[in-house]
CSV table of C-alpha atoms in Angstrom, one decimal:
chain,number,residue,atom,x,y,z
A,3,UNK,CA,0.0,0.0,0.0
A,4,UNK,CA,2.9,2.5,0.4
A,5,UNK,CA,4.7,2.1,-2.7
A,6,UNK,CA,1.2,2.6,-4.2
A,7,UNK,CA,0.8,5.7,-2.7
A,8,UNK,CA,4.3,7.0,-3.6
A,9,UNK,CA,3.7,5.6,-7.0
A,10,UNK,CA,0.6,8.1,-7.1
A,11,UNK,CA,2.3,10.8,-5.6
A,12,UNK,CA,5.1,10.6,-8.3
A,13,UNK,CA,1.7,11.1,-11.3
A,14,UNK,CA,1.0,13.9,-9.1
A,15,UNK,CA,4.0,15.5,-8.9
A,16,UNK,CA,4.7,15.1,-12.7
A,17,UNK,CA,1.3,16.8,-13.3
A,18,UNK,CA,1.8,19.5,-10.6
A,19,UNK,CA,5.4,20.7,-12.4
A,20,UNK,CA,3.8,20.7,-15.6
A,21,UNK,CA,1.2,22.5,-15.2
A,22,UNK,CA,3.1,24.7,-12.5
A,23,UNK,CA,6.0,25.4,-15.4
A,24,UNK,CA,8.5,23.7,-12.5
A,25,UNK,CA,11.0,22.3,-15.4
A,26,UNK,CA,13.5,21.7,-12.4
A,27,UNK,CA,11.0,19.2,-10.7
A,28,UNK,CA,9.8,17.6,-13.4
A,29,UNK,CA,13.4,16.7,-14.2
A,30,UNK,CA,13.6,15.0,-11.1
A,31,UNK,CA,10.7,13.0,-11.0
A,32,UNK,CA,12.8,11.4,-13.4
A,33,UNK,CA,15.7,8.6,-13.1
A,34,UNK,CA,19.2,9.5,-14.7
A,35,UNK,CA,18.1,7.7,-18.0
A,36,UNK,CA,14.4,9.0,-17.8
A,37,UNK,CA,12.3,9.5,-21.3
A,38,UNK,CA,9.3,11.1,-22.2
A,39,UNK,CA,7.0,10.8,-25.9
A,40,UNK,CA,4.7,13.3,-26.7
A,41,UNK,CA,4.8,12.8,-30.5
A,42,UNK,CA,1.1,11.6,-30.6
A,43,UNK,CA,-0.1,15.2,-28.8
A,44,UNK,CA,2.4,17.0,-31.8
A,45,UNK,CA,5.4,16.8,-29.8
A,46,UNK,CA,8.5,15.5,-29.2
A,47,UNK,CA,10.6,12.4,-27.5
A,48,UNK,CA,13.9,12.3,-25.8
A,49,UNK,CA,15.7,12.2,-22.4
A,50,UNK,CA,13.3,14.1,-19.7
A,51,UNK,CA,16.0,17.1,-20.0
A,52,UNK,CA,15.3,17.8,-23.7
A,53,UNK,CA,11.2,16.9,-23.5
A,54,UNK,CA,11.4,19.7,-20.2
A,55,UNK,CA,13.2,22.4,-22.3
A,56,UNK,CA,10.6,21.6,-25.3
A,57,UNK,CA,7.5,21.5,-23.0
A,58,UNK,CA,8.7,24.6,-21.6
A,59,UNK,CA,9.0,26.1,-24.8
A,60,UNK,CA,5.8,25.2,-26.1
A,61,UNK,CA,3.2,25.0,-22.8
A,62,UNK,CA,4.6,29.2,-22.5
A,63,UNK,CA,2.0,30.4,-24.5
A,64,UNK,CA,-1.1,29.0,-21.8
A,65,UNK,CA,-1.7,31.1,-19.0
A,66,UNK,CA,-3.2,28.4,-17.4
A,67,UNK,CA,-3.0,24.7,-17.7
A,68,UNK,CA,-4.5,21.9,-15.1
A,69,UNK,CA,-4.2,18.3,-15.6
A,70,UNK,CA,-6.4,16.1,-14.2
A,71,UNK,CA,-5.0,12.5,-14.6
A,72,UNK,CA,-7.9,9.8,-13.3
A,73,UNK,CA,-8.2,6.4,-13.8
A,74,UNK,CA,-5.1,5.2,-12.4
A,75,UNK,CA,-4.1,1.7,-12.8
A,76,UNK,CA,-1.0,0.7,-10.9
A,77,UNK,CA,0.6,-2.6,-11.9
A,78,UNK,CA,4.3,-3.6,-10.1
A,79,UNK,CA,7.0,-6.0,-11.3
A,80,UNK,CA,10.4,-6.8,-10.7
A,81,UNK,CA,13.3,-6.0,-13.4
A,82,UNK,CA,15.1,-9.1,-14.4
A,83,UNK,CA,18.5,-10.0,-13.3
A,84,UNK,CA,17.5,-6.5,-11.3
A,85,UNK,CA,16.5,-6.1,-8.0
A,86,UNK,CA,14.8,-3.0,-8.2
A,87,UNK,CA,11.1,-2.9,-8.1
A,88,UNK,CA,9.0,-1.6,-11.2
A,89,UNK,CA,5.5,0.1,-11.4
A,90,UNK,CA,3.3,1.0,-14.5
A,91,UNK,CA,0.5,3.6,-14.3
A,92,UNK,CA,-2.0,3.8,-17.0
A,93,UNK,CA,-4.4,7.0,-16.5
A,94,UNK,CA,-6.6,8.5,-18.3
A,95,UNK,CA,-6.3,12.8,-18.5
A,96,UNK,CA,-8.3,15.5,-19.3
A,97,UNK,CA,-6.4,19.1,-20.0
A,98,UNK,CA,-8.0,22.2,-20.4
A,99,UNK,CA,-5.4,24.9,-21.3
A,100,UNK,CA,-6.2,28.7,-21.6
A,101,UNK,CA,-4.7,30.5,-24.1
A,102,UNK,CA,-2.6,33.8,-23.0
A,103,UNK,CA,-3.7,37.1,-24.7
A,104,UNK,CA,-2.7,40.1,-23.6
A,105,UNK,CA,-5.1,42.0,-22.2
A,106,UNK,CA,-7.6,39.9,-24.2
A,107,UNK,CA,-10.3,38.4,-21.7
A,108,UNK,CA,-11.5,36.2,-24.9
A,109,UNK,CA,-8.5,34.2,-25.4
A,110,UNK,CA,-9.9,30.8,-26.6
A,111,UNK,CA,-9.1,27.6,-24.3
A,112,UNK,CA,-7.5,24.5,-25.6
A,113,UNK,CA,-8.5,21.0,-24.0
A,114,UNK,CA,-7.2,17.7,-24.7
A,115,UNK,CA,-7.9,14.3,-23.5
A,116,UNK,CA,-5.8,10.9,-23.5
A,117,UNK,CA,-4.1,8.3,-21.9
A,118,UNK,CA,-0.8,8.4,-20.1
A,119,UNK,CA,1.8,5.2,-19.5
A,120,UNK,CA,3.9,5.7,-17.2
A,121,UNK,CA,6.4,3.4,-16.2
A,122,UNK,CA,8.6,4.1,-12.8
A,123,UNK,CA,11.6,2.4,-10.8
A,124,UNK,CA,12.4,2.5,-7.5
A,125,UNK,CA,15.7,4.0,-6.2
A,126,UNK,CA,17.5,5.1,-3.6
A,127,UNK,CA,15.9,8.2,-3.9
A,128,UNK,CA,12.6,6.8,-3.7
A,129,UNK,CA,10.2,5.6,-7.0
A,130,UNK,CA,10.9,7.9,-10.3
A,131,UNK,CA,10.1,8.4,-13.5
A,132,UNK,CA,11.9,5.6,-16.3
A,133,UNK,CA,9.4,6.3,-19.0
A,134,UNK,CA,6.2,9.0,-19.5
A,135,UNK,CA,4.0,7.9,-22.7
A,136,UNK,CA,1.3,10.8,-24.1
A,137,UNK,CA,-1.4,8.6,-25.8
A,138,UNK,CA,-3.5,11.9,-27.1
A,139,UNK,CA,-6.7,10.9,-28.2
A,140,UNK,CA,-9.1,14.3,-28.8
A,141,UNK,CA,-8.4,18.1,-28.6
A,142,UNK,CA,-10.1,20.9,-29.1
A,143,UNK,CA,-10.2,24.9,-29.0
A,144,UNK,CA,-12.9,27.2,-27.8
A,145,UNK,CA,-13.0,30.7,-28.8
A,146,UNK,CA,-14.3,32.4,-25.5
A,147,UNK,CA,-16.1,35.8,-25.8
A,148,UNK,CA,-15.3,38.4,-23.7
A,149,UNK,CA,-17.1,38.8,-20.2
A,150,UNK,CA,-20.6,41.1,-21.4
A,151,UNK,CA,-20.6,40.0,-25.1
A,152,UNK,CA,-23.6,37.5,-25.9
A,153,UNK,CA,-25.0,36.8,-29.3
């Protein structure tokens, strides 16, 4: 019951620093050889250094982002010829994004919707990050009209 409650915590974090813009903390949700693959949501895949410097990049333009990862289904394993333990956590997430405008109260929101697999290790440092997996499945945009304005 504790690793599965530090295995949740860790999907917490990682959804906390993205959405937070903390690139130092998602880095370290992640072991030294940590990967992440976005391609399906348009994005990119590559050591947790270079996806954090991309996702950075790209999640600058949304004033506001939330994830809300539900569903979580934790599995655990052992590596072979390892002795480390292993989890996998498939979740399903919903992301609504709002668009920054300056000074523009009718910047349209963004919201996706997927799947995440996320596969973790435990280490000395506690369970991290080996592999994050972005199954997008729908998105969306919604132009918002300014606070006032019907019709």
């Amino acid at each position: 019951m504790m690793d599965r409650l530090a295995v949740d915590d860790v999907v917490t974090d990682y959804a906390g620093a993205v959405d937070d813009g903390d690139w130092t903390a998602y880095r370290e949700l992640f072991t030294a050889d940590g990967r992440a693959d976005y391609r399906s949501a348009g994005g990119i895949e590559g050591e947790a250094g270079q996806v954090a410097g991309w996702l950075a990049q790209s999640l600058a333009v949304f004033a506001t982002r939330q994830h809300l990862i539900v569903n979580r289904r934790v599995r655990f394993g052992v590596l072979e010829h390892d002795t480390g333990d292993t989890a996998r956590v498939r979740a399903d997430y919903l992301n609504p994004m709002r668009l920054t405008a300056a000074g523009d109260r009718g910047a349209p929101d963004l919201e996706c919707g997927g799947r995440y697999d996320f596969g973790l290790l435990r280490t000395r440092e506690g369970w991290r990050l080996r592999e994050v997996v972005v199954h997008e499945k729908w998105r969306r945009t919604q132009e918002r009209r300014p606070v006032g304005v019907t019709g």
